[in-house]
XYZ file of N, CA, C and O in Angstrom:
428
model
N -9.057 55.460 47.224
C -9.287 54.254 46.625
C -9.926 53.201 47.563
O -9.357 53.240 48.538
N -10.564 52.396 47.000
C -11.174 51.389 47.848
C -10.391 50.222 47.968
O -9.265 50.024 47.043
N -10.371 49.302 48.556
C -9.652 48.034 48.927
C -9.842 47.089 47.919
O -9.269 46.034 47.991
N -10.750 47.131 46.920
C -11.267 45.884 46.002
C -10.317 46.154 44.583
O -10.854 45.417 43.998
N -9.341 46.913 44.919
C -8.493 47.351 43.720
C -7.851 45.676 43.005
O -7.232 45.018 43.915
N -8.113 45.530 41.852
C -7.372 44.303 41.133
C -6.137 44.378 41.137
O -5.181 43.404 40.906
N -5.452 45.485 41.144
C -3.878 45.419 40.736
C -3.242 45.972 42.102
O -2.293 46.430 42.146
N -3.871 45.315 43.205
C -3.165 45.522 44.575
C -1.862 44.964 44.348
O -1.749 43.665 43.597
N -0.667 45.084 44.952
C 0.540 44.476 45.211
C 0.557 43.302 45.853
O 1.189 42.254 45.377
N -0.231 43.192 46.927
C -0.472 41.906 47.578
C -1.609 41.062 47.283
O -2.863 41.376 47.577
N -1.535 39.915 46.595
C -2.682 39.107 46.593
C -3.350 38.368 47.822
O -2.685 38.308 48.704
N -4.753 38.440 47.646
C -5.398 38.084 48.838
C -5.782 36.646 48.643
O -5.356 35.966 47.628
N -6.519 35.944 49.660
C -6.321 34.218 49.674
C -7.497 34.147 48.604
O -7.240 32.926 48.108
N -8.585 34.772 48.057
C -9.445 34.521 47.172
C -8.906 34.198 45.642
O -9.420 33.617 44.812
N -7.572 35.006 45.550
C -7.456 35.188 44.260
C -6.137 33.926 44.005
O -5.304 33.829 44.683
N -6.404 32.999 42.776
C -5.297 32.047 42.747
C -3.984 32.630 42.171
O -3.778 33.721 41.815
N -2.909 32.031 42.538
C -1.559 32.274 42.561
C -1.473 32.455 41.075
O -1.677 31.466 40.215
N -0.937 33.709 40.856
C -0.720 33.746 39.248
C 0.390 33.007 38.591
O 0.466 32.616 37.533
N 1.542 32.495 39.448
C 2.487 31.467 39.085
C 1.793 30.157 38.823
O 2.356 29.425 37.789
N 0.963 29.442 39.470
C 0.249 28.397 39.590
C -0.615 28.385 38.095
O -0.512 27.295 37.258
N -1.095 29.495 38.192
C -2.233 29.786 36.952
C -1.394 29.397 35.694
O -1.879 28.969 34.701
N 0.040 30.512 35.654
C 0.435 30.206 34.276
C 1.121 28.930 34.065
O 1.078 28.309 32.889
N 1.602 28.374 35.057
C 2.251 27.044 34.967
C 1.048 26.068 34.322
O 1.404 25.052 33.457
N -0.167 26.042 34.835
C -0.950 25.200 34.610
C -1.379 25.264 33.071
O -1.716 24.677 32.241
N -1.622 26.859 32.670
C -1.909 27.221 31.319
C -0.693 26.507 30.232
O -1.038 26.207 29.174
N 0.251 26.909 30.901
C 1.674 26.396 29.904
C 1.438 25.004 29.663
O 1.719 24.576 28.575
N 1.330 24.253 30.966
C 1.089 22.860 30.543
C 0.117 22.339 29.767
O 0.190 21.537 28.863
N -1.173 23.123 29.710
C -2.110 22.581 28.944
C -2.100 23.048 27.641
O -2.293 22.351 26.687
N -1.224 24.131 27.290
C -0.596 24.499 25.934
C 0.207 23.502 25.422
O 0.006 22.858 24.127
N 1.506 23.214 26.145
C 1.919 22.000 25.883
C 1.449 20.819 25.740
O 1.646 20.016 24.443
N 0.454 20.086 26.258
C -0.185 19.256 25.943
C -0.912 19.304 24.772
O -0.575 18.307 23.749
N -1.562 20.541 24.327
C -2.298 20.533 23.127
C -1.354 20.469 22.065
O -1.624 19.814 20.917
N -0.118 21.072 22.168
C 1.116 21.174 21.180
C 1.355 19.798 20.912
O 1.354 19.430 19.841
N 1.618 19.157 21.736
C 2.262 17.938 21.506
C 1.329 16.836 21.131
O 1.511 15.991 20.025
N 0.090 16.936 21.610
C -0.999 16.088 20.837
C -1.327 16.422 19.524
O -1.365 15.550 18.655
N -1.082 17.807 19.096
C -1.300 18.235 17.655
C -0.086 17.532 16.865
O -0.515 16.886 15.888
N 1.057 17.641 17.246
C 2.278 17.124 16.567
C 1.815 15.577 16.531
O 2.200 15.276 15.294
N 1.706 15.036 17.837
C 1.694 13.712 17.446
C 0.319 13.195 16.654
O 0.820 12.074 15.719
N -0.527 13.678 16.668
C -1.597 13.481 15.427
C -1.032 13.861 14.211
O -1.259 12.672 13.257
N -0.256 14.585 13.770
C 0.135 14.982 12.447
C 1.142 13.632 12.315
O 1.082 13.571 11.050
N 2.088 13.490 13.116
C 2.923 12.525 12.771
C 2.450 11.104 12.539
O 2.673 10.329 11.703
N 1.390 10.650 13.303
C 0.462 9.580 12.902
C -0.406 9.435 11.680
O -0.174 8.636 10.980
N -0.615 10.896 11.378
C -1.362 10.649 10.109
C -0.646 10.861 9.200
O -0.754 9.960 7.889
N 0.649 11.298 8.910
C 1.816 11.128 7.828
C 2.108 9.847 7.769
O 2.510 9.178 6.673
N 2.292 8.866 8.908
C 2.941 7.610 8.936
C 1.910 6.813 8.381
O 2.167 5.977 7.349
N 0.655 7.087 8.660
C -0.471 6.271 7.902
C -0.755 6.446 6.903
O -0.747 5.405 5.841
N -0.494 7.839 6.232
C -0.472 8.175 4.820
C 0.767 7.489 3.871
O 0.356 6.939 2.859
N 1.984 7.455 4.548
C 2.956 6.941 3.689
C 2.433 5.365 3.644
O 2.959 4.656 2.641
N 2.276 4.610 4.668
C 1.757 2.985 4.809
C 1.146 2.735 3.800
O 1.088 1.877 3.328
N -0.311 3.734 3.693
C -1.352 3.468 2.512
C -0.856 3.694 1.386
O -1.314 2.827 0.401
N -0.026 4.508 1.270
C 0.800 4.960 -0.225
C 1.314 3.532 -0.723
O 1.317 3.119 -1.904
N 2.272 3.187 0.273
C 2.922 2.084 -0.132
C 2.314 0.784 -0.755
O 2.354 0.016 -1.536
N 1.036 0.748 0.208
C 0.278 -0.477 0.246
C -0.504 -0.229 -1.208
O -0.653 -1.340 -2.229
N -0.877 0.705 -1.611
C -1.357 1.209 -2.928
C -0.334 0.924 -3.865
O -0.756 0.374 -4.990
N 0.570 1.325 -3.959
C 1.644 1.079 -4.809
C 1.879 -0.595 -4.990
O 2.296 -0.906 -6.241
N 2.041 -1.191 -4.104
C 2.314 -2.596 -3.876
C 1.103 -3.116 -4.836
O 1.288 -4.317 -5.465
N -0.170 -2.855 -4.320
C -1.076 -3.574 -4.982
C -0.975 -3.321 -6.440
O -1.541 -4.105 -7.470
N -1.095 -1.805 -6.761
C -0.839 -1.579 -8.278
C 0.122 -2.119 -9.109
O 0.035 -2.540 -10.344
N 1.404 -2.485 -8.628
C 2.422 -3.105 -9.393
C 1.967 -4.184 -9.503
O 2.060 -4.731 -10.705
N 1.683 -5.247 -8.394
C 1.013 -6.795 -8.782
C 0.029 -6.996 -9.935
O 0.319 -7.639 -10.760
N -0.982 -5.775 -9.790
C -1.972 -5.903 -10.642
C -1.378 -5.647 -12.043
O -1.704 -6.261 -13.112
N -0.485 -4.778 -12.300
C 0.034 -4.429 -13.457
C 1.037 -5.403 -13.834
O 0.756 -5.563 -15.336
N 1.660 -6.158 -12.994
C 2.394 -7.236 -13.853
C 1.718 -8.219 -14.218
O 2.023 -8.875 -15.212
N 0.921 -8.518 -13.648
C -0.271 -9.749 -13.893
C -0.799 -9.392 -15.326
O -0.839 -10.348 -16.168
N -1.191 -8.104 -15.284
C -1.975 -7.673 -16.937
C -0.695 -7.816 -17.964
O -1.174 -8.081 -18.985
N 0.325 -7.295 -17.441
C 1.281 -7.337 -18.510
C 1.902 -8.652 -19.137
O 2.194 -8.845 -20.242
N 1.869 -9.441 -18.247
C 2.110 -10.914 -18.434
C 1.426 -11.571 -19.493
O 1.744 -12.028 -20.363
N -0.258 -11.278 -19.330
C -1.124 -11.665 -20.118
C -0.782 -11.126 -21.259
O -1.196 -11.621 -22.384
N -0.853 -9.784 -21.179
C -0.766 -9.244 -22.637
C 0.514 -9.579 -23.559
O 0.344 -9.874 -24.687
N 1.706 -9.766 -22.720
C 2.799 -10.458 -23.370
C 2.442 -11.636 -23.932
O 2.917 -11.969 -25.043
N 1.714 -12.940 -23.556
C 1.496 -14.076 -23.931
C 0.501 -13.940 -24.962
O 0.658 -14.613 -25.782
N -0.300 -12.844 -25.049
C -1.437 -12.635 -26.211
C -0.417 -12.229 -27.268
O -0.619 -12.541 -28.410
N 0.209 -11.223 -27.104
C 0.962 -10.697 -28.224
C 1.958 -11.976 -28.746
O 2.234 -11.894 -29.807
N 2.226 -12.623 -27.976
C 3.398 -13.640 -28.513
C 2.500 -14.839 -29.217
O 3.072 -15.130 -30.353
N 1.315 -15.140 -28.786
C 0.453 -15.807 -29.662
C 0.059 -15.287 -31.072
O 0.121 -15.755 -31.951
N -0.198 -13.867 -30.917
C -0.590 -13.242 -32.045
C 0.597 -12.946 -32.852
O 0.478 -13.244 -34.464
N 1.834 -13.081 -32.476
C 3.166 -13.052 -33.369
C 3.316 -14.470 -34.031
O 3.760 -14.597 -35.593
N 2.981 -15.383 -33.575
C 3.056 -16.926 -33.926
C 2.007 -17.302 -34.908
O 2.131 -17.748 -36.108
N 0.960 -16.469 -34.560
C -0.216 -16.796 -35.871
C 0.212 -15.968 -36.745
O -0.301 -16.082 -38.388
N 0.431 -14.596 -36.731
C 1.029 -13.737 -37.692
C 1.645 -14.379 -38.589
O 1.993 -13.972 -39.968
N 2.550 -15.044 -37.996
C 3.808 -15.787 -39.049
C 3.195 -16.548 -40.058
O 3.352 -16.599 -41.255
N 2.089 -17.162 -39.629
C 1.341 -18.135 -40.590
C 0.465 -17.293 -41.566
O -0.060 -18.020 -42.792
N 0.010 -16.182 -41.263
C -1.144 -15.388 -41.953
C -0.367 -14.222 -42.594
O -0.817 -13.504 -43.235
N 0.984 -14.192 -42.663
C 1.735 -13.184 -43.310
C 1.561 -11.980 -43.076
O 1.124 -10.889 -43.705
N 1.582 -11.687 -41.592
C 1.386 -10.293 -41.203
C 0.201 -9.915 -40.968
O -0.123 -8.384 -40.530
N -0.665 -10.152 -41.131
C -2.435 -9.352 -41.117
C -2.732 -9.436 -39.735
O -3.386 -8.436 -39.424
N -2.672 -10.580 -38.971
C -3.289 -10.343 -37.419
C -2.493 -9.481 -36.740
O -3.152 -8.474 -36.075
N -1.154 -9.400 -36.867
C -0.220 -8.541 -35.750
C -0.463 -7.202 -36.438
O -0.406 -6.295 -35.508
N -0.578 -6.908 -37.650
C -1.115 -5.572 -37.870
C -2.598 -5.036 -37.088
O -2.494 -3.674 -36.669
N -3.175 -5.834 -37.460
C -4.691 -5.275 -36.795
C -4.420 -5.176 -35.162
O -4.987 -4.156 -34.426
N -3.688 -5.889 -34.661
C -3.307 -5.739 -33.359
C -2.619 -4.366 -33.041
O -3.145 -3.552 -31.946
N -1.633 -4.216 -33.717
C -0.933 -3.009 -33.564
C -1.958 -1.862 -33.736
O -1.712 -0.832 -32.699
N -2.605 -1.816 -34.605
C -3.674 -0.845 -34.729
C -4.662 -0.472 -33.697
O -4.892 0.516 -33.216
N -5.027 -1.596 -33.376
C -5.713 -1.780 -32.249
C -5.023 -1.082 -30.979
O -5.670 -0.205 -29.895
N -3.964 -1.517 -30.468
C -3.288 -0.710 -29.289
C -2.948 0.450 -29.657
O -2.918 1.359 -28.837
N -2.720 1.084 -31.030
C -2.349 2.188 -30.938
C -3.724 3.364 -30.684
O -3.562 4.422 -30.379
N -4.759 2.927 -31.084
C -6.059 3.360 -31.032
C -6.283 3.572 -29.607
O -6.715 4.694 -28.872
N -5.805 2.457 -28.735
C -6.194 2.549 -27.294
C -5.116 3.671 -26.745
O -5.648 4.506 -25.778
N -4.058 3.531 -27.162
C -3.008 4.592 -26.654
C -3.477 5.934 -26.997
O -3.286 6.816 -26.219
N -3.883 6.461 -28.086
C -4.337 7.607 -28.508
C -5.587 7.963 -27.788
O -5.622 9.229 -27.454
N -6.655 7.217 -27.658
C -8.155 7.596 -27.120
C -8.287 7.452 -25.849
O -8.984 8.436 -24.932
N -7.283 6.794 -25.038
C -7.478 6.734 -23.600
C -8.715 5.855 -23.141
O -9.014 5.859 -22.014
N -9.370 5.418 -24.218
C -10.799 4.736 -23.900
C -10.870 3.511 -24.419
O -9.976 3.482 -25.365
N -11.499 3.014 -24.522
C -11.856 1.487 -25.222
C -12.300 1.723 -26.779
O -12.862 2.330 -26.898
N -11.229 1.197 -27.568
C -11.729 1.489 -28.747
C -12.089 0.383 -29.329
O -12.671 -0.335 -28.867
N -12.993 0.858 -30.613
C -13.764 0.069 -31.282
C -13.303 -1.158 -31.971
O -12.006 -1.069 -32.363
N -13.660 -2.286 -31.802
C -12.827 -3.505 -32.546
C -13.435 -3.750 -33.844
O -14.360 -3.726 -34.406
C-alpha cells in the first residue's frame, strides 16, 4: 500500500481536523435551523397581527353600515305607519331578495 491512503489512522497536517470540521458543520446547521425557526415565528406573528387588524377594520365598517341600515329601517317603519304597511313590505321583500341572491337585487 502506498502512503497516500485516505483512511490512515494518523491525519497529516494538510487534512483539516475532523472534530473542528464537524463542529463548524454543526454550528452552521444550528444557525440555519434557528434562522428558519425565527423566520417562521416572525411570519406567524405578522400573520396574526394582520388578521387582527383586518378583523378590527371589518368590524368597524360593518358597525357603521349596520347603524345606517338601522336608521333607514327606523325611518321606513315610521313612514310605513302613515302608509298602512306598504313601504315596509317593499323593504322586507328587497332585503329578502338580497339575502337569497347574494347579489344586488333589482329595485
